[in-house]
């Protein structure tokens, strides 16, 4: 018992406790603490690995390393370039003649700026020169006028009808009206329901919504009139169409707003000097392209062609048409005004209708007989009558188809040339409807 204790307890033989050889020594192969805490058993500066040999290439130079023959020493195979700069010339090269360096031309002085061309007197002014929205009307006054107009407008129209009846039956000896025709137009004091909202709110968008259909309708009517030959002819043979708008139609939008709307349809603002009570818009239509038209002395056109004689109506129908037209022409005109409001999309509709369904008293015998001499006398008679106010140079006149039906448009040009008239270049020729002439006295002596 005592010996076991002495052997294990370390009291055998009176000696002290002996350390366990494996418990006290660290494991040299343990990871994380190989030789960090223990001194190097192989001496100071020795490598930890006893088998490691110093690298012959680390601290000592590589005995097998040889210097590059092309790095520090010249290449024994390198040959000098015989054609390099400073060497022999290229054997097949052709000598290039030296080109003289062109002298730099002296700087040209800047041309003075051309003066701005003066504005044409007929040019449209810019949009900023047109006045803006006008002052709003009193709402109470607008409502009062809208209410009372349903009473005084019918009375006004009845008074106008009675006045015309008095003038008709009195033989011209009745009362005469004022010089202005404003008292005849009841619509100027009438507020339609569509404009009532714009007058009450005063907002520009409400005025624009009210004015846009009116502007579109008047622009279409003006373009139709231009196709029918209307418009002011300019010096360059272009034609100008103008449309007027009174202030009651655009009060809350302003003249500048009207011009802005017109520009959407290719129109522009007209003269801004008309005051604040109206605004004009206009459009310049260019001169028509030159088209074929026979001269008065060219060979006569064949019958039935646009420039030749047109076929006449049956002779036995002419007397009936001459008598009945006294009744059906006014009736058809009134019905057209009431139902169609006198507007037709086809240009020159009334001229075409009259040439088809009416018979002129002066042209009755020429068409009834079909004589070429009678047609010539009729054309000369019409030219003499219409030439009264257009005899000055530059005067223009128009001859309808009913005047030269049996003679032909080319024959009418020949007769008009005797009085100094030529075909007007400002209009596209339409011999199936009319002939437009321009007075040039030099043409009569040519």
Coordinates of C-alpha atoms in Angstrom, one line a residue:
X1 CA 0.0 0.0 0.0
X2 CA 2.8 2.3 1.0
X3 CA 4.9 1.3 -2.0
X4 CA 2.1 1.8 -4.4
X5 CA 1.6 5.2 -3.0
X6 CA 5.3 5.8 -3.1
X7 CA 5.6 4.7 -6.7
X8 CA 2.7 6.7 -7.8
X9 CA 2.9 9.6 -5.4
X10 CA 6.6 10.1 -5.9
X11 CA 7.8 9.6 -2.3
X12 CA 9.8 6.5 -3.0
X13 CA 13.3 6.6 -1.9
X14 CA 12.8 10.0 -0.4
X15 CA 13.1 11.8 -3.7
X16 CA 10.8 14.7 -5.0
X17 CA 8.0 14.3 -7.5
X18 CA 9.3 13.6 -11.0
X19 CA 7.6 15.4 -14.0
X20 CA 5.8 13.3 -16.5
X21 CA 8.0 13.3 -19.6
X22 CA 5.1 13.5 -22.0
X23 CA 2.8 15.6 -19.9
X24 CA 5.3 18.4 -19.4
X25 CA 6.7 18.6 -22.9
X26 CA 4.7 20.2 -25.7
X27 CA 3.8 18.2 -28.7
X28 CA 6.2 19.3 -31.4
X29 CA 3.9 18.2 -34.0
X30 CA 0.8 20.0 -32.7
X31 CA -0.6 22.6 -35.1
X32 CA -0.5 26.2 -34.0
X33 CA 2.4 25.9 -31.6
X34 CA 5.3 24.1 -33.4
X35 CA 8.3 25.9 -32.1
X36 CA 6.9 29.3 -31.2
X37 CA 7.3 28.9 -27.4
X38 CA 10.3 26.5 -27.4
X39 CA 13.8 27.6 -28.3
X40 CA 15.3 26.4 -31.4
X41 CA 17.2 23.2 -30.5
X42 CA 19.5 23.6 -33.5
X43 CA 21.1 26.8 -32.5
X44 CA 20.7 30.4 -33.1
X45 CA 20.0 31.2 -36.7
X46 CA 19.7 27.6 -37.8
X47 CA 16.6 26.7 -39.8
X48 CA 13.9 25.0 -38.0
X49 CA 13.8 22.2 -40.5
X50 CA 17.0 20.2 -39.8
X51 CA 16.8 18.7 -43.3
X52 CA 16.4 21.9 -45.1
X53 CA 19.3 22.9 -47.3
X54 CA 20.0 26.5 -48.2
X55 CA 18.8 27.3 -51.7
X56 CA 21.8 27.6 -54.1
X57 CA 19.8 30.3 -56.0
X58 CA 18.6 32.2 -53.0
X59 CA 21.7 33.6 -51.2
X60 CA 24.2 32.5 -53.9
X61 CA 24.1 33.2 -57.6
X62 CA 22.9 30.5 -59.9
X63 CA 25.9 28.8 -61.3
X64 CA 24.0 27.8 -64.4
X65 CA 22.8 31.2 -65.2
X66 CA 24.4 32.6 -68.3
X67 CA 24.2 36.2 -69.4
X68 CA 21.9 36.8 -72.4
X69 CA 23.9 37.2 -75.6
X70 CA 21.5 39.8 -76.9
X71 CA 20.9 41.7 -73.7
X72 CA 24.3 43.0 -72.5
X73 CA 26.3 41.9 -75.5
X74 CA 25.7 42.8 -79.1
X75 CA 23.9 40.4 -81.4
X76 CA 26.6 38.8 -83.6
X77 CA 24.0 38.1 -86.3
X78 CA 22.7 41.7 -86.5
X79 CA 23.4 43.3 -89.8
X80 CA 23.3 47.1 -90.4
X81 CA 20.3 48.2 -92.5
X82 CA 21.8 49.5 -95.8
X83 CA 18.7 51.6 -96.5
X84 CA 18.4 53.2 -93.2
X85 CA 18.7 56.9 -92.8
X86 CA 22.1 58.0 -93.6
X87 CA 23.0 54.8 -95.4
X88 CA 23.0 53.8 -99.1
X89 CA 20.1 54.9 -101.2
X90 CA 17.4 52.5 -102.2
X91 CA 18.4 50.9 -105.5
X92 CA 15.0 50.9 -107.1
X93 CA 13.6 54.1 -105.7
X94 CA 12.9 56.9 -108.1
X95 CA 13.9 60.4 -107.1
X96 CA 11.0 62.5 -106.0
X97 CA 11.3 66.0 -107.2
X98 CA 11.0 68.5 -104.5
X99 CA 7.6 70.3 -104.4
X100 CA 7.7 74.0 -103.6
X101 CA 5.7 74.8 -100.6
X102 CA 2.8 77.0 -101.7
X103 CA 2.7 80.4 -100.1
X104 CA -0.2 81.0 -97.8
X105 CA -2.6 83.5 -99.5
X106 CA -3.3 86.6 -97.5
X107 CA -6.6 86.5 -95.6
X108 CA -9.4 88.1 -97.5
X109 CA -11.1 90.9 -95.7
X110 CA -14.6 90.2 -94.6
X111 CA -17.3 91.5 -96.8
X112 CA -19.5 94.1 -95.2
X113 CA -22.9 92.8 -94.1
X114 CA -25.7 93.5 -96.6
X115 CA -28.3 95.8 -95.3
X116 CA -31.6 94.1 -94.4
X117 CA -34.2 94.4 -97.1
X118 CA -37.1 96.6 -96.1
X119 CA -40.3 94.7 -95.2
X120 CA -42.9 94.5 -97.9
X121 CA -45.8 96.7 -97.2
X122 CA -48.1 93.7 -97.8
X123 CA -46.2 91.4 -95.4
X124 CA -48.0 90.1 -92.4
X125 CA -46.9 91.6 -89.1
X126 CA -45.6 89.3 -86.4
X127 CA -48.0 87.7 -83.9
X128 CA -46.8 89.8 -81.0
X129 CA -48.1 93.0 -82.6
X130 CA -51.7 91.8 -82.3
X131 CA -53.6 92.7 -79.2
X132 CA -54.4 90.2 -76.5
X133 CA -57.8 89.3 -74.8
X134 CA -60.2 92.2 -74.3
X135 CA -62.0 93.2 -71.1
X136 CA -64.7 90.8 -70.0
X137 CA -68.3 91.9 -70.3
X138 CA -70.5 92.1 -67.2
X139 CA -72.2 88.8 -66.5
X140 CA -75.5 90.4 -65.6
X141 CA -75.5 92.3 -68.9
X142 CA -74.7 89.1 -70.8
X143 CA -77.5 87.2 -69.2
X144 CA -80.0 90.0 -69.7
X145 CA -79.1 90.3 -73.4
X146 CA -79.3 86.5 -73.9
X147 CA -82.8 86.5 -72.3
X148 CA -84.2 89.5 -74.2
X149 CA -82.8 88.6 -77.6
X150 CA -85.5 86.0 -78.0
X151 CA -88.1 88.8 -77.9
X152 CA -86.5 91.6 -79.8
X153 CA -84.8 89.5 -82.5
X154 CA -88.1 88.3 -84.1
X155 CA -89.5 91.8 -83.8
X156 CA -86.4 93.2 -85.5
X157 CA -86.7 90.7 -88.4
X158 CA -90.4 91.5 -88.8
X159 CA -89.7 95.2 -89.0
X160 CA -87.1 94.6 -91.7
X161 CA -89.5 92.6 -93.8
X162 CA -92.2 95.3 -93.4
X163 CA -89.6 97.9 -94.4
X164 CA -88.6 96.1 -97.6
X165 CA -92.3 95.6 -98.4
X166 CA -92.9 99.4 -98.1
X167 CA -89.8 100.1 -100.3
X168 CA -91.0 97.6 -102.9
X169 CA -94.6 98.9 -103.1
X170 CA -93.7 102.6 -102.8
X171 CA -91.6 102.4 -106.0
X172 CA -88.4 103.7 -104.3
X173 CA -90.1 106.7 -102.7
X174 CA -90.2 105.2 -99.2
X175 CA -87.9 105.9 -96.3
X176 CA -84.2 105.3 -96.9
X177 CA -82.0 103.6 -94.3
X178 CA -78.6 104.7 -93.0
X179 CA -75.5 104.5 -95.1
X180 CA -74.2 101.5 -93.0
X181 CA -75.7 98.1 -93.3
X182 CA -75.2 97.2 -89.6
X183 CA -78.9 97.7 -88.9
X184 CA -79.7 94.9 -91.3
X185 CA -77.6 92.3 -89.5
X186 CA -79.5 91.0 -86.5
X187 CA -76.9 88.4 -85.8
X188 CA -74.4 91.0 -84.6
X189 CA -76.5 91.5 -81.4
X190 CA -77.4 87.9 -81.0
X191 CA -75.6 85.6 -78.5
X192 CA -75.8 82.0 -79.5
X193 CA -75.9 79.4 -76.7
X194 CA -72.5 78.2 -77.6
X195 CA -71.0 81.6 -76.9
X196 CA -72.8 82.1 -73.7
X197 CA -70.5 79.9 -71.7
X198 CA -67.4 81.6 -73.1
X199 CA -68.9 85.1 -72.2
X200 CA -69.7 84.0 -68.7
X201 CA -66.4 82.2 -67.8
X202 CA -64.0 84.3 -69.8
X203 CA -61.6 81.5 -70.1
X204 CA -59.4 81.4 -73.2
X205 CA -60.0 77.6 -73.7
X206 CA -63.8 78.2 -73.8
X207 CA -63.4 81.0 -76.4
X208 CA -61.1 78.8 -78.5
X209 CA -63.6 75.9 -78.4
X210 CA -66.3 78.3 -79.6
X211 CA -64.2 80.1 -82.3
X212 CA -62.5 77.0 -83.9
X213 CA -65.5 75.7 -85.8
X214 CA -66.3 79.2 -87.0
X215 CA -62.7 79.7 -88.2
X216 CA -62.7 76.4 -90.0
X217 CA -65.9 77.1 -91.8
X218 CA -64.8 80.5 -93.0
X219 CA -61.4 79.3 -94.1
X220 CA -63.1 76.5 -96.2
X221 CA -65.4 79.1 -97.7
X222 CA -62.5 81.4 -98.6
X223 CA -60.5 78.5 -100.2
X224 CA -63.6 77.6 -102.2
X225 CA -63.9 81.2 -103.4
X226 CA -60.2 81.1 -104.4
X227 CA -60.8 78.0 -106.5
X228 CA -63.6 79.8 -108.2
X229 CA -61.3 82.7 -109.1
X230 CA -61.7 85.1 -106.2
X231 CA -58.9 86.9 -104.5
X232 CA -56.7 90.0 -104.8
X233 CA -54.0 89.6 -107.5
X234 CA -50.5 90.7 -106.6
X235 CA -47.7 91.9 -108.8
X236 CA -46.1 88.4 -108.9
X237 CA -49.4 86.9 -110.0
X238 CA -50.1 85.4 -106.6
X239 CA -53.5 85.9 -105.1
X240 CA -54.4 86.8 -101.5
X241 CA -57.5 85.8 -99.7
X242 CA -58.6 87.5 -96.5
X243 CA -61.1 86.7 -93.8
X244 CA -62.4 89.1 -91.2
X245 CA -63.4 88.3 -87.6
X246 CA -65.3 90.8 -85.4
X247 CA -64.3 91.1 -81.8
X248 CA -67.5 89.5 -80.5
X249 CA -66.2 86.2 -81.8
X250 CA -62.8 86.3 -80.0
X251 CA -63.2 88.7 -77.1
X252 CA -61.7 86.4 -74.5
X253 CA -59.1 85.0 -76.8
X254 CA -57.6 88.1 -78.3
X255 CA -56.5 88.8 -81.9
X256 CA -53.2 87.0 -81.1
X257 CA -55.2 83.9 -80.3
X258 CA -57.1 84.1 -83.6
X259 CA -53.8 84.4 -85.5
X260 CA -52.4 81.4 -83.6
X261 CA -55.4 79.3 -84.6
X262 CA -55.2 80.4 -88.2
X263 CA -51.6 79.3 -88.4
X264 CA -52.6 75.7 -87.9
X265 CA -54.4 75.8 -91.2
X266 CA -51.6 77.6 -93.2
X267 CA -53.0 81.1 -92.8
X268 CA -51.4 84.1 -91.2
X269 CA -52.4 87.3 -89.5
X270 CA -53.4 90.1 -91.8
X271 CA -53.1 93.8 -91.2
X272 CA -52.9 94.7 -87.5
X273 CA -54.0 98.3 -88.1
X274 CA -57.7 97.6 -88.3
X275 CA -58.2 98.6 -84.7
X276 CA -59.4 96.4 -81.8
X277 CA -62.9 95.8 -83.1
X278 CA -61.8 93.2 -85.8
X279 CA -58.9 91.1 -86.9
X280 CA -58.0 89.9 -90.4
X281 CA -56.3 86.7 -91.4
X282 CA -55.0 86.0 -94.9
X283 CA -53.3 83.4 -97.1
X284 CA -51.1 84.0 -100.1
X285 CA -51.8 81.5 -102.9
X286 CA -48.9 81.2 -105.4
X287 CA -49.4 81.8 -109.1
X288 CA -50.6 78.8 -111.0
X289 CA -48.1 76.7 -113.0
X290 CA -48.1 77.4 -116.7
X291 CA -50.4 75.2 -118.6
X292 CA -51.2 74.7 -122.3
X293 CA -53.5 77.2 -123.8
X294 CA -53.8 77.8 -127.6
X295 CA -53.1 81.3 -128.9
X296 CA -55.8 83.3 -130.7
X297 CA -54.0 82.9 -134.0
X298 CA -53.3 79.1 -133.6
X299 CA -55.1 76.6 -135.7
X300 CA -58.7 76.4 -134.5
X301 CA -59.5 73.8 -131.9
X302 CA -61.8 70.9 -132.8
X303 CA -65.4 71.0 -131.9
X304 CA -66.2 69.4 -128.6
X305 CA -62.8 70.0 -127.1
X306 CA -62.4 72.4 -124.2
X307 CA -61.1 75.2 -126.4
X308 CA -63.4 74.4 -129.4
X309 CA -67.1 75.1 -129.9
X310 CA -69.3 73.2 -127.5
X311 CA -72.5 71.4 -128.6
X312 CA -75.6 73.5 -128.2
X313 CA -78.9 72.5 -126.6
X314 CA -81.8 71.3 -128.8
X315 CA -83.4 74.2 -130.6
X316 CA -87.0 73.1 -129.8
X317 CA -86.3 73.2 -126.1
X318 CA -84.9 76.7 -126.0
X319 CA -88.3 78.6 -126.2
X320 CA -89.7 76.5 -123.3
X321 CA -86.6 77.1 -121.2
X322 CA -86.6 80.8 -122.0
X323 CA -90.2 81.1 -120.7
X324 CA -90.1 78.7 -117.8
X325 CA -86.8 80.0 -116.4
X326 CA -88.7 83.1 -115.2
X327 CA -90.4 80.9 -112.6
X328 CA -88.0 78.0 -111.8
X329 CA -84.7 80.0 -111.6
X330 CA -85.9 82.2 -108.6
X331 CA -87.6 79.2 -106.9
X332 CA -84.4 77.1 -107.2
X333 CA -82.3 80.0 -105.9
X334 CA -84.5 80.5 -102.8
X335 CA -84.6 76.8 -102.0
X336 CA -80.8 76.6 -102.3
X337 CA -80.4 79.5 -99.9
X338 CA -82.9 78.1 -97.4
X339 CA -81.8 74.4 -97.5
X340 CA -78.2 74.5 -98.6
X341 CA -77.5 78.1 -97.5
X342 CA -76.1 78.9 -100.9
X343 CA -72.9 76.9 -100.2
X344 CA -71.7 74.3 -102.7
X345 CA -68.4 72.4 -102.6
X346 CA -68.0 72.6 -106.4
X347 CA -66.4 75.9 -107.5
X348 CA -68.4 78.0 -110.0
X349 CA -71.5 75.9 -109.2
X350 CA -73.9 78.7 -110.1
X351 CA -72.2 79.5 -113.4
X352 CA -72.3 75.9 -114.4
X353 CA -75.9 75.6 -113.4
X354 CA -76.9 78.8 -115.2
X355 CA -75.1 77.8 -118.4
X356 CA -77.0 74.5 -118.4
X357 CA -80.5 75.5 -117.3
X358 CA -80.9 79.2 -118.3
X359 CA -81.0 81.0 -121.6
X360 CA -79.8 84.6 -121.9
X361 CA -81.9 87.0 -123.9
X362 CA -79.0 88.2 -126.0
X363 CA -77.6 84.6 -126.6
X364 CA -81.0 83.2 -127.5
X365 CA -80.8 83.9 -131.2
X366 CA -77.2 82.8 -131.5
X367 CA -77.8 79.5 -129.8
X368 CA -81.2 79.0 -131.6
X369 CA -79.7 79.5 -135.1
X370 CA -76.3 78.1 -134.4
X371 CA -74.7 80.7 -136.8
X372 CA -71.0 81.4 -136.3
X373 CA -71.6 85.1 -137.3
X374 CA -74.3 85.4 -134.6
X375 CA -72.0 84.0 -132.0
X376 CA -69.2 86.4 -133.0
X377 CA -71.6 89.4 -132.7
X378 CA -72.8 88.2 -129.3
X379 CA -69.2 87.8 -128.0
X380 CA -68.3 91.3 -129.3
X381 CA -71.4 92.8 -127.7
X382 CA -70.5 91.3 -124.3
X383 CA -66.9 92.5 -124.6
X384 CA -68.1 96.0 -125.4
X385 CA -70.4 96.0 -122.4
X386 CA -67.9 94.7 -119.9
X387 CA -65.0 96.6 -121.3
X388 CA -66.4 99.9 -119.9
X389 CA -64.8 99.7 -116.5
X390 CA -61.8 97.5 -117.5
X391 CA -60.3 99.4 -120.4
X392 CA -57.3 100.7 -118.4
X393 CA -54.1 98.7 -118.6
X394 CA -54.1 95.8 -116.2
X395 CA -57.9 95.6 -116.1
X396 CA -59.4 92.2 -115.8
X397 CA -62.7 90.7 -116.9
X398 CA -64.4 87.4 -117.2
X399 CA -66.5 85.8 -119.9
X400 CA -68.7 82.8 -119.0
X401 CA -69.3 79.7 -121.1
X402 CA -72.8 80.9 -121.9
X403 CA -71.3 83.8 -123.9
X404 CA -69.1 81.7 -126.2
X405 CA -70.7 78.3 -126.2
X406 CA -71.2 77.9 -129.9
X407 CA -68.1 80.0 -130.9
X408 CA -65.5 78.3 -128.6
X409 CA -63.1 79.6 -126.1
X410 CA -60.3 80.0 -128.6
X411 CA -62.6 82.1 -130.9
X412 CA -63.4 84.3 -127.8
X413 CA -59.6 84.8 -127.3
X414 CA -59.2 85.9 -130.9
X415 CA -62.1 88.4 -130.6
X416 CA -60.7 89.7 -127.3
X417 CA -57.2 90.1 -128.8
X418 CA -58.6 92.8 -131.1
X419 CA -59.3 95.0 -128.1
X420 CA -56.0 94.3 -126.3
X421 CA -56.9 91.4 -124.1
X422 CA -54.9 88.3 -123.5
X423 CA -55.4 85.3 -121.3
X424 CA -54.8 86.2 -117.7
X425 CA -51.7 84.3 -116.4
X426 CA -52.9 84.7 -112.7
X427 CA -55.6 82.1 -113.2
X428 CA -55.4 78.5 -114.4
X429 CA -57.3 78.3 -117.7
X430 CA -60.8 76.7 -117.3
X431 CA -62.4 77.1 -120.8
X432 CA -65.2 74.7 -119.7
X433 CA -66.4 77.3 -117.2
X434 CA -65.1 80.7 -118.2
X435 CA -62.3 82.7 -119.8
X436 CA -60.4 85.3 -117.7
X437 CA -58.8 88.1 -119.6
X438 CA -56.1 90.7 -118.8
X439 CA -56.0 94.1 -120.7
X440 CA -52.7 94.7 -122.3
X441 CA -52.9 97.5 -125.0
X442 CA -49.6 96.3 -126.5
X443 CA -51.2 93.0 -127.5
X444 CA -53.6 94.8 -129.9
X445 CA -50.7 96.2 -131.9
X446 CA -48.5 93.1 -131.8

